[in-house]
Amino acid sequence: MTDTTHCTTAIILAAGLGTRMKSSLPKALHRLGNQPMINHLITTARQVFDDVVVVTGPDMPELEQAVRPFRTATQTQRLGTAHAANAARDLFGDGDIAVLYADNPLITAETMERLLAARRQGASLALLGMRPAVPGRYGRIIEDHGKVVKIVEFKDASEDERGITLCNAGVMCAGAEDFRNWLEEVRNENAQGEYYLTDVVEMAAKAGSVVCVEAPEDELAGVNSRSELARAEATLQTRLRNAAMDAGVTLVAPDTVFFSTDTVLEADVTVEPNVFFGPGVTVHSGALIRAFSHLEGCTVGEGAMIGPYARLRPGTVCAAHTHVGNFVELKNVELGEGAKANHLTYLGDASVGRGTNVGAGTITCNYDGVFKHRTVIGERVFVGSDAILVAPVTIGDDALVAAGSVITDDVPAGDLALGRTRQTLKSGRGLQIKQSLKARKEQG
């Protein structure tokens, strides 16, 4: 367990149901970059704060599982943001705390650092603000001669107050003991009958000074609906694409490439248009990912060429200088150095040796309806087109599998395997059949 004495703590409020999402899934678990929103925030907060505590709602086992091993507190009734923060008061520790929101997942570590620095420079409380193009229903930050005096929620704001462009992002930072004291004083005398965390701003202003740290709208905008989730995804993808290009990756058409947050592309990787990177992908230097390919849970070696229209599924490792061509699907496959599967092929639960060529239309039959079985193909093997390899089966080094063969038994090294019926010729019969078909066509 984390020692909370004088450490900094991020308290993440995540009890919201996300009613506007029209979903049975807790709002904090909706995904950005193939990762739950809250995990983005936890990852960033851990770069700045010593500890993280997540406030969940009742009956949210999926959320509690997603945030492990971090500690959680439960808001048993949803009575407002101050009520939610108060649920975690025993986990504040003795240092500074920051209250964050799971539906603000894109706050950067730099902005969190600036918030913490503003607090440490002597402010009773530091908060984050923004100036959105459309202020909408955000709470307004009320200042007097450059000092923050209070925050007014949109529902309670006057017309003049609604005209203010500086909006509250919800995030604030103060000493743990001060926060505890302020939370005890918050009342629910407002239009919603809720306990607003924003009420502590006025208390902090009376006790000392409150400073506002401004950050860009796209970093602080909340996610409360599917359309806002899509906008946040667009912001995140722009960040990930820029980071990849800054690291030496060529994106031929950046706006068409979709990344997961854990995608790793080394320098000198080239990615053509319309490529999707699911979770768990690593691509090494010099590899080319061609257009319309889909990669997930896989590793691509140096100088490899994948696609176009290739699908790499979880467990696949393509070694250096391998080729995976159009309409080829690999699932849980080890493709040895220089091996090729260039056309219209499915390989599942297989090992393919160095320098092996797998012909067009080849299939490993890895599933018997109950169990999965593995196919082992050795080095320098040539597998002819339309071969069917019925697992479990092993093809030895330097073997040759004839096109159209169905292979059900192991093939020793260096052997030729023919698993097809013998060709039969019927003299003149082909011409007779054609003539018969033409006559039937003419007769209607």
Coordinates of C-alpha atoms in Angstrom, one line a residue:
M1 CA 0.0 0.0 0.0
T2 CA 1.2 3.5 -0.8
D3 CA 2.5 5.6 2.1
T4 CA 0.1 8.6 2.1
T5 CA 2.0 10.7 4.6
H6 CA 2.7 14.0 2.9
C7 CA 2.4 12.5 -0.6
T8 CA 0.4 14.0 -3.4
T9 CA -2.8 12.3 -4.3
A10 CA -5.0 12.4 -7.4
I11 CA -8.7 11.8 -6.5
I12 CA -10.5 10.7 -9.7
L13 CA -14.3 11.0 -9.6
A14 CA -15.8 8.2 -11.7
A15 CA -19.2 7.4 -10.2
G16 CA -21.1 8.9 -13.1
L17 CA -23.5 6.6 -15.0
G18 CA -23.3 8.5 -18.3
T19 CA -27.0 8.9 -18.9
R20 CA -26.4 10.9 -22.0
M21 CA -24.3 8.1 -23.4
K22 CA -27.4 5.9 -23.5
S23 CA -25.4 3.0 -22.3
S24 CA -25.4 0.4 -19.6
L25 CA -21.6 0.8 -19.3
P26 CA -20.3 3.2 -16.7
K27 CA -19.2 6.4 -18.4
A28 CA -15.6 6.1 -17.2
L29 CA -15.3 2.7 -19.1
H30 CA -16.1 4.1 -22.6
R31 CA -13.0 3.7 -24.7
L32 CA -10.6 6.1 -26.3
G33 CA -7.7 4.7 -28.3
N34 CA -8.9 1.2 -27.4
Q35 CA -8.5 2.0 -23.7
P36 CA -11.1 3.0 -21.1
M37 CA -11.2 6.7 -20.5
I38 CA -10.3 6.4 -16.9
N39 CA -7.1 4.5 -17.7
H40 CA -5.9 7.4 -19.7
L41 CA -6.3 9.7 -16.8
I42 CA -4.7 7.2 -14.3
T43 CA -1.7 6.8 -16.6
T44 CA -1.2 10.5 -16.8
A45 CA -1.8 11.2 -13.1
R46 CA 0.8 8.6 -12.1
Q47 CA 3.4 10.7 -13.9
V48 CA 2.7 13.6 -11.6
F49 CA 1.1 12.4 -8.3
D50 CA 2.4 9.8 -5.8
D51 CA -0.9 8.1 -5.4
V52 CA -4.3 7.7 -7.2
V53 CA -7.7 7.0 -5.6
V54 CA -10.8 6.4 -7.7
V55 CA -14.3 7.2 -6.5
T56 CA -16.8 4.8 -7.9
G57 CA -20.6 4.5 -7.6
P58 CA -22.4 1.5 -6.1
D59 CA -22.6 -1.7 -8.1
M60 CA -19.7 -0.9 -10.4
P61 CA -17.5 -4.1 -10.3
E62 CA -16.3 -3.6 -13.9
L63 CA -14.9 -0.2 -13.0
E64 CA -13.3 -1.4 -9.8
Q65 CA -11.6 -4.2 -11.8
A66 CA -10.4 -1.7 -14.5
V67 CA -8.7 0.6 -12.0
R68 CA -6.9 -2.1 -10.0
P69 CA -4.5 -2.1 -8.2
F70 CA -5.4 1.5 -7.2
R71 CA -7.6 2.1 -4.2
T72 CA -11.2 2.9 -4.6
A73 CA -13.9 4.7 -2.5
T74 CA -17.6 4.3 -3.1
Q75 CA -20.1 7.1 -3.4
T76 CA -23.2 5.3 -2.2
Q77 CA -25.6 8.0 -3.4
R78 CA -25.0 10.4 -6.4
L79 CA -25.6 13.7 -4.6
G80 CA -23.1 15.8 -6.4
T81 CA -19.3 16.3 -7.0
A82 CA -18.5 17.5 -3.4
H83 CA -20.4 14.4 -2.1
A84 CA -18.3 12.2 -4.3
A85 CA -15.0 13.8 -3.2
N86 CA -16.1 13.5 0.4
A87 CA -16.4 9.7 -0.1
A88 CA -12.6 9.5 -0.5
R89 CA -11.7 11.9 2.4
D90 CA -10.1 9.1 4.5
L91 CA -7.8 8.4 1.6
F92 CA -6.6 12.0 1.0
G93 CA -3.3 11.6 2.9
D94 CA -1.6 14.6 4.4
G95 CA -0.1 16.2 1.2
D96 CA -1.7 18.1 -1.7
I97 CA -4.6 16.5 -3.5
A98 CA -6.0 17.2 -6.9
V99 CA -9.6 16.3 -7.8
L100 CA -9.9 15.0 -11.3
Y101 CA -12.8 13.7 -13.4
A102 CA -12.9 10.5 -15.3
D103 CA -14.8 12.3 -18.1
N104 CA -11.8 14.6 -18.6
P105 CA -9.4 11.9 -19.9
L106 CA -7.1 14.0 -22.1
I107 CA -5.5 16.3 -19.5
T108 CA -1.8 16.2 -20.1
A109 CA 0.9 15.6 -17.5
E110 CA 2.3 19.1 -18.3
T111 CA -1.0 20.7 -17.3
M112 CA -1.2 18.7 -14.1
E113 CA 2.3 19.8 -13.3
R114 CA 1.4 23.4 -13.8
L115 CA -1.6 23.0 -11.6
L116 CA 0.4 21.4 -8.8
A117 CA 3.1 24.1 -9.2
A118 CA 0.5 26.9 -8.9
R119 CA -0.7 25.4 -5.6
R120 CA 2.9 25.1 -4.3
Q121 CA 3.6 28.7 -5.0
G122 CA 1.3 29.7 -2.2
A123 CA -2.3 29.5 -3.4
S124 CA -4.9 28.1 -1.1
L125 CA -6.4 26.4 -4.1
A126 CA -5.5 26.1 -7.8
L127 CA -8.0 25.2 -10.5
L128 CA -8.1 24.6 -14.2
G129 CA -10.0 26.8 -16.6
M130 CA -10.5 27.1 -20.3
R131 CA -12.1 29.4 -22.9
P132 CA -14.1 27.1 -25.2
A133 CA -15.3 28.4 -28.5
V134 CA -18.9 27.6 -27.3
P135 CA -19.0 28.0 -23.5
G136 CA -22.4 26.3 -23.4
R137 CA -23.4 24.8 -20.0
Y138 CA -20.0 24.9 -18.4
G139 CA -19.7 26.6 -15.0
R140 CA -18.3 30.1 -15.1
I141 CA -15.2 31.3 -13.2
I142 CA -15.9 34.6 -11.5
E143 CA -12.9 36.8 -11.0
D144 CA -12.4 40.1 -9.2
H145 CA -9.3 42.2 -10.2
G146 CA -7.6 39.0 -11.5
K147 CA -8.4 36.8 -8.5
V148 CA -10.8 34.0 -8.6
V149 CA -13.6 34.5 -6.1
K150 CA -16.1 31.8 -7.0
I151 CA -17.6 29.5 -9.6
V152 CA -21.2 29.7 -10.6
E153 CA -22.8 26.6 -12.2
F154 CA -24.6 27.3 -15.4
K155 CA -28.0 26.5 -14.0
D156 CA -27.5 29.0 -11.2
A157 CA -25.8 31.7 -13.3
S158 CA -27.3 35.1 -14.2
E159 CA -27.4 36.3 -17.8
D160 CA -24.3 38.5 -17.2
E161 CA -22.5 35.5 -15.6
R162 CA -23.4 33.3 -18.5
G163 CA -21.7 35.8 -20.8
I164 CA -18.3 35.1 -19.1
T165 CA -16.0 33.1 -21.4
L166 CA -13.6 31.7 -18.7
C167 CA -15.1 28.3 -17.9
N168 CA -14.5 25.8 -15.1
A169 CA -12.9 22.5 -16.1
G170 CA -13.7 21.0 -12.7
V171 CA -10.1 20.1 -11.7
M172 CA -8.7 21.7 -8.6
C173 CA -5.8 21.2 -6.2
A174 CA -5.3 22.1 -2.5
G175 CA -4.0 20.8 0.7
A176 CA -5.7 17.6 2.0
E177 CA -6.7 19.1 5.4
D178 CA -8.1 22.3 3.8
F179 CA -10.2 20.1 1.4
R180 CA -11.6 18.1 4.3
N181 CA -12.7 21.2 6.1
W182 CA -14.2 22.8 3.1
L183 CA -16.1 19.7 2.1
E184 CA -17.8 19.7 5.6
E185 CA -19.1 23.2 4.9
V186 CA -20.6 22.5 1.5
R187 CA -24.4 22.7 1.4
N188 CA -26.9 21.7 -1.3
E189 CA -28.8 25.0 -1.5
N190 CA -29.0 25.3 -5.3
A191 CA -31.2 24.5 -8.3
Q192 CA -30.2 20.9 -8.4
G193 CA -30.2 20.2 -4.6
E194 CA -26.7 18.8 -5.0
Y195 CA -23.4 19.3 -3.2
Y196 CA -21.2 21.1 -5.6
L197 CA -17.4 20.8 -5.4
T198 CA -17.2 24.3 -6.9
D199 CA -18.5 25.8 -3.7
V200 CA -15.1 25.2 -2.1
V201 CA -13.7 27.9 -4.4
E202 CA -15.4 30.6 -2.6
M203 CA -14.3 29.2 0.8
A204 CA -10.7 29.0 -0.4
A205 CA -10.9 32.6 -1.7
K206 CA -11.9 33.7 1.8
A207 CA -9.1 31.7 3.3
G208 CA -6.4 32.9 1.0
S209 CA -6.0 33.1 -2.8
V210 CA -7.4 31.0 -5.6
V211 CA -5.5 30.9 -8.9
C212 CA -6.7 29.7 -12.3
V213 CA -4.4 27.8 -14.6
E214 CA -5.7 27.9 -18.2
A215 CA -5.3 25.1 -20.7
P216 CA -6.6 24.4 -24.2
E217 CA -10.3 23.4 -24.7
D218 CA -9.4 20.2 -26.5
E219 CA -7.5 19.0 -23.5
L220 CA -10.1 19.9 -20.9
A221 CA -13.4 19.4 -22.7
G222 CA -15.6 16.9 -20.9
V223 CA -17.0 13.7 -22.4
N224 CA -20.7 13.3 -21.6
S225 CA -22.2 12.0 -24.9
R226 CA -21.3 9.8 -27.9
S227 CA -20.6 12.9 -30.0
E228 CA -18.2 14.3 -27.4
L229 CA -16.5 10.9 -27.1
A230 CA -16.0 11.0 -30.9
R231 CA -14.4 14.5 -30.6
A232 CA -12.1 13.4 -27.8
E233 CA -11.1 10.4 -30.0
A234 CA -10.2 12.8 -32.8
T235 CA -8.1 14.9 -30.4
L236 CA -6.3 11.8 -29.1
Q237 CA -5.6 10.4 -32.6
T238 CA -4.1 13.7 -33.6
R239 CA -1.8 13.6 -30.6
L240 CA -0.8 9.9 -31.4
R241 CA -0.2 10.6 -35.1
N242 CA 2.0 13.7 -34.3
A243 CA 3.9 11.7 -31.7
A244 CA 4.6 8.9 -34.2
M245 CA 5.8 11.3 -36.9
D246 CA 7.9 13.2 -34.5
A247 CA 9.6 9.9 -33.6
G248 CA 10.5 9.2 -37.3
V249 CA 7.5 7.3 -38.6
T250 CA 6.2 8.1 -42.1
L251 CA 2.4 8.3 -42.2
V252 CA 1.4 8.7 -45.9
A253 CA -2.1 9.9 -45.0
P254 CA -2.1 10.7 -41.2
D255 CA -5.8 11.4 -40.8
T256 CA -6.7 7.9 -42.1
V257 CA -4.5 5.9 -39.6
F258 CA -6.0 4.8 -36.3
F259 CA -3.8 4.2 -33.3
S260 CA -4.3 2.5 -30.0
T261 CA -2.6 4.3 -27.0
D262 CA -0.1 1.5 -26.7
T263 CA 0.9 1.2 -30.3
V264 CA 4.7 1.2 -30.7
L265 CA 6.2 2.2 -34.1
E266 CA 10.0 2.5 -34.4
A267 CA 11.7 5.1 -36.5
D268 CA 11.6 4.5 -40.3
V269 CA 8.4 2.6 -40.2
T270 CA 6.1 3.6 -43.1
V271 CA 2.3 3.3 -42.8
E272 CA 0.2 3.7 -45.9
P273 CA -3.5 5.0 -45.8
N274 CA -6.4 3.4 -43.9
V275 CA -4.5 1.3 -41.4
F276 CA -5.9 0.3 -38.0
F277 CA -3.7 -0.5 -35.1
G278 CA -5.6 -2.4 -32.3
P279 CA -4.1 -2.9 -28.8
G280 CA -0.8 -4.5 -28.3
V281 CA 1.0 -3.8 -31.6
T282 CA 4.8 -3.2 -32.0
V283 CA 6.3 -2.5 -35.4
H284 CA 10.1 -2.5 -35.8
S285 CA 12.3 -0.2 -37.9
G286 CA 12.0 -0.3 -41.7
A287 CA 8.8 -2.2 -41.8
L288 CA 6.1 -1.2 -44.3
I289 CA 2.4 -1.4 -43.4
R290 CA 0.5 -1.2 -46.6
A291 CA -3.0 0.3 -47.1
F292 CA -6.2 -1.1 -45.5
S293 CA -4.4 -3.5 -43.1
H294 CA -5.7 -4.3 -39.6
L295 CA -3.2 -5.2 -36.9
E296 CA -3.9 -6.3 -33.3
G297 CA -1.8 -7.9 -30.6
C298 CA 1.1 -8.6 -32.9
T299 CA 4.8 -7.8 -33.5
V300 CA 6.2 -6.9 -37.0
G301 CA 9.9 -7.3 -37.5
E302 CA 12.5 -5.1 -39.2
G303 CA 12.0 -4.6 -42.9
A304 CA 8.8 -6.7 -43.0
M305 CA 6.1 -5.8 -45.5
I306 CA 2.5 -6.2 -44.4
G307 CA -0.5 -5.8 -46.7
P308 CA -2.3 -4.3 -48.4
Y309 CA -5.5 -5.7 -47.0
A310 CA -3.8 -7.9 -44.5
R311 CA -5.0 -8.9 -41.0
L312 CA -2.7 -9.7 -38.2
R313 CA -4.5 -11.1 -35.1
P314 CA -3.3 -11.5 -31.5
G315 CA -0.3 -13.8 -30.9
T316 CA 1.2 -13.2 -34.3
V317 CA 4.9 -12.5 -34.6
C318 CA 6.3 -11.7 -38.1
A319 CA 10.1 -11.8 -38.1
A320 CA 12.4 -9.6 -40.0
H321 CA 11.9 -9.3 -43.8
T322 CA 8.7 -11.3 -43.9
H323 CA 6.0 -10.7 -46.4
V324 CA 2.3 -10.9 -45.6
G325 CA 0.2 -10.0 -48.7
N326 CA -3.3 -9.0 -49.7
F327 CA -6.2 -10.8 -48.0
V328 CA -3.9 -12.8 -45.8
E329 CA -5.0 -13.4 -42.2
L330 CA -2.6 -14.7 -39.5
K331 CA -3.8 -15.7 -36.0
N332 CA -1.3 -16.7 -33.3
V333 CA 1.3 -17.4 -35.9
E334 CA 5.1 -17.3 -35.8
L335 CA 6.4 -16.3 -39.2
G336 CA 10.1 -17.0 -39.5
E337 CA 12.6 -14.6 -41.0
G338 CA 12.1 -14.1 -44.8
A339 CA 9.0 -16.2 -44.9
K340 CA 6.2 -15.2 -47.2
A341 CA 2.4 -15.6 -47.4
N342 CA 1.5 -13.3 -50.2
H343 CA -2.1 -14.0 -51.3
L344 CA -5.5 -15.1 -50.0
T345 CA -4.3 -17.3 -47.1
Y346 CA -5.4 -18.1 -43.6
L347 CA -2.8 -19.3 -41.1
G348 CA -4.0 -20.0 -37.6
D349 CA -2.1 -21.5 -34.6
A350 CA 1.0 -22.1 -36.7
S351 CA 4.8 -21.8 -36.8
V352 CA 6.3 -21.1 -40.2
G353 CA 10.1 -21.5 -40.6
R354 CA 12.7 -19.2 -42.1
G355 CA 12.5 -18.7 -45.9
T356 CA 9.3 -20.7 -46.3
N357 CA 6.8 -19.7 -49.0
V358 CA 3.1 -20.3 -48.4
G359 CA 1.1 -20.3 -51.7
A360 CA -2.1 -18.5 -52.4
G361 CA -5.3 -20.0 -50.9
T362 CA -3.5 -22.1 -48.3
I363 CA -5.4 -22.8 -45.1
T364 CA -4.4 -24.3 -41.8
C365 CA -7.4 -26.1 -40.4
N366 CA -6.7 -25.4 -36.7
Y367 CA -10.1 -26.0 -35.1
D368 CA -12.0 -29.3 -34.8
G369 CA -15.1 -27.8 -33.4
V370 CA -13.9 -28.2 -29.8
F371 CA -10.1 -27.8 -29.6
K372 CA -7.5 -25.7 -31.4
H373 CA -4.5 -27.6 -32.9
R374 CA -1.1 -26.3 -34.1
T375 CA 0.5 -26.6 -37.5
V376 CA 4.3 -26.6 -37.7
I377 CA 6.0 -25.8 -41.0
G378 CA 9.7 -26.0 -41.2
E379 CA 12.4 -23.9 -43.0
R380 CA 12.6 -23.4 -46.7
V381 CA 9.3 -25.2 -47.3
F382 CA 7.3 -24.6 -50.4
V383 CA 3.5 -24.9 -49.9
G384 CA 1.6 -24.9 -53.2
S385 CA -1.6 -23.0 -53.8
D386 CA -4.8 -24.1 -52.3
A387 CA -3.2 -26.5 -49.9
I388 CA -5.2 -27.5 -46.8
L389 CA -3.1 -28.4 -43.8
V390 CA -5.2 -30.3 -41.2
A391 CA -3.8 -29.7 -37.8
P392 CA -2.1 -31.1 -35.8
V393 CA 0.5 -31.7 -38.6
T394 CA 4.2 -31.0 -39.1
I395 CA 5.9 -30.2 -42.4
G396 CA 9.6 -30.8 -42.3
D397 CA 12.4 -28.6 -43.6
D398 CA 12.8 -28.3 -47.4
A399 CA 9.6 -30.2 -48.0
L400 CA 7.3 -29.5 -50.9
V401 CA 3.5 -29.6 -50.6
A402 CA 1.9 -29.9 -54.0
A403 CA -0.8 -27.4 -55.0
G404 CA -4.4 -28.5 -54.1
S405 CA -3.2 -31.0 -51.6
V406 CA -5.1 -31.9 -48.3
I407 CA -2.4 -32.8 -45.8
T408 CA -3.5 -34.8 -42.8
D409 CA -0.2 -36.6 -41.9
D410 CA 3.2 -35.3 -41.1
V411 CA 5.6 -34.7 -44.0
P412 CA 9.2 -35.6 -43.4
A413 CA 12.0 -33.2 -44.3
G414 CA 12.8 -33.0 -48.0
D415 CA 9.7 -35.0 -49.1
L416 CA 7.1 -34.2 -51.7
A417 CA 3.6 -34.5 -50.4
L418 CA 0.6 -35.0 -52.8
G419 CA -2.7 -35.2 -51.0
R420 CA -5.1 -35.1 -54.0
T421 CA -6.9 -37.5 -56.2
R422 CA -5.3 -38.6 -59.5
Q423 CA -6.3 -36.6 -62.6
T424 CA -8.5 -38.5 -65.1
L425 CA -8.9 -37.5 -68.7
K426 CA -12.1 -38.3 -70.8
S427 CA -11.2 -37.9 -74.5
G428 CA -13.4 -35.4 -76.3
R429 CA -15.8 -35.2 -73.5
G430 CA -15.1 -31.5 -72.7
L431 CA -16.1 -30.3 -76.2
Q432 CA -19.3 -32.5 -76.1
I433 CA -20.4 -30.9 -72.8
K434 CA -19.8 -27.3 -74.1
Q435 CA -21.8 -28.0 -77.3
S436 CA -24.6 -29.5 -75.2
L437 CA -24.7 -26.5 -72.9
K438 CA -24.8 -24.1 -75.8
A439 CA -27.7 -26.0 -77.4
R440 CA -29.7 -25.8 -74.2
K441 CA -29.0 -22.1 -73.9
E442 CA -30.3 -21.5 -77.5
Q443 CA -33.5 -23.5 -76.7
G444 CA -34.1 -21.2 -73.7

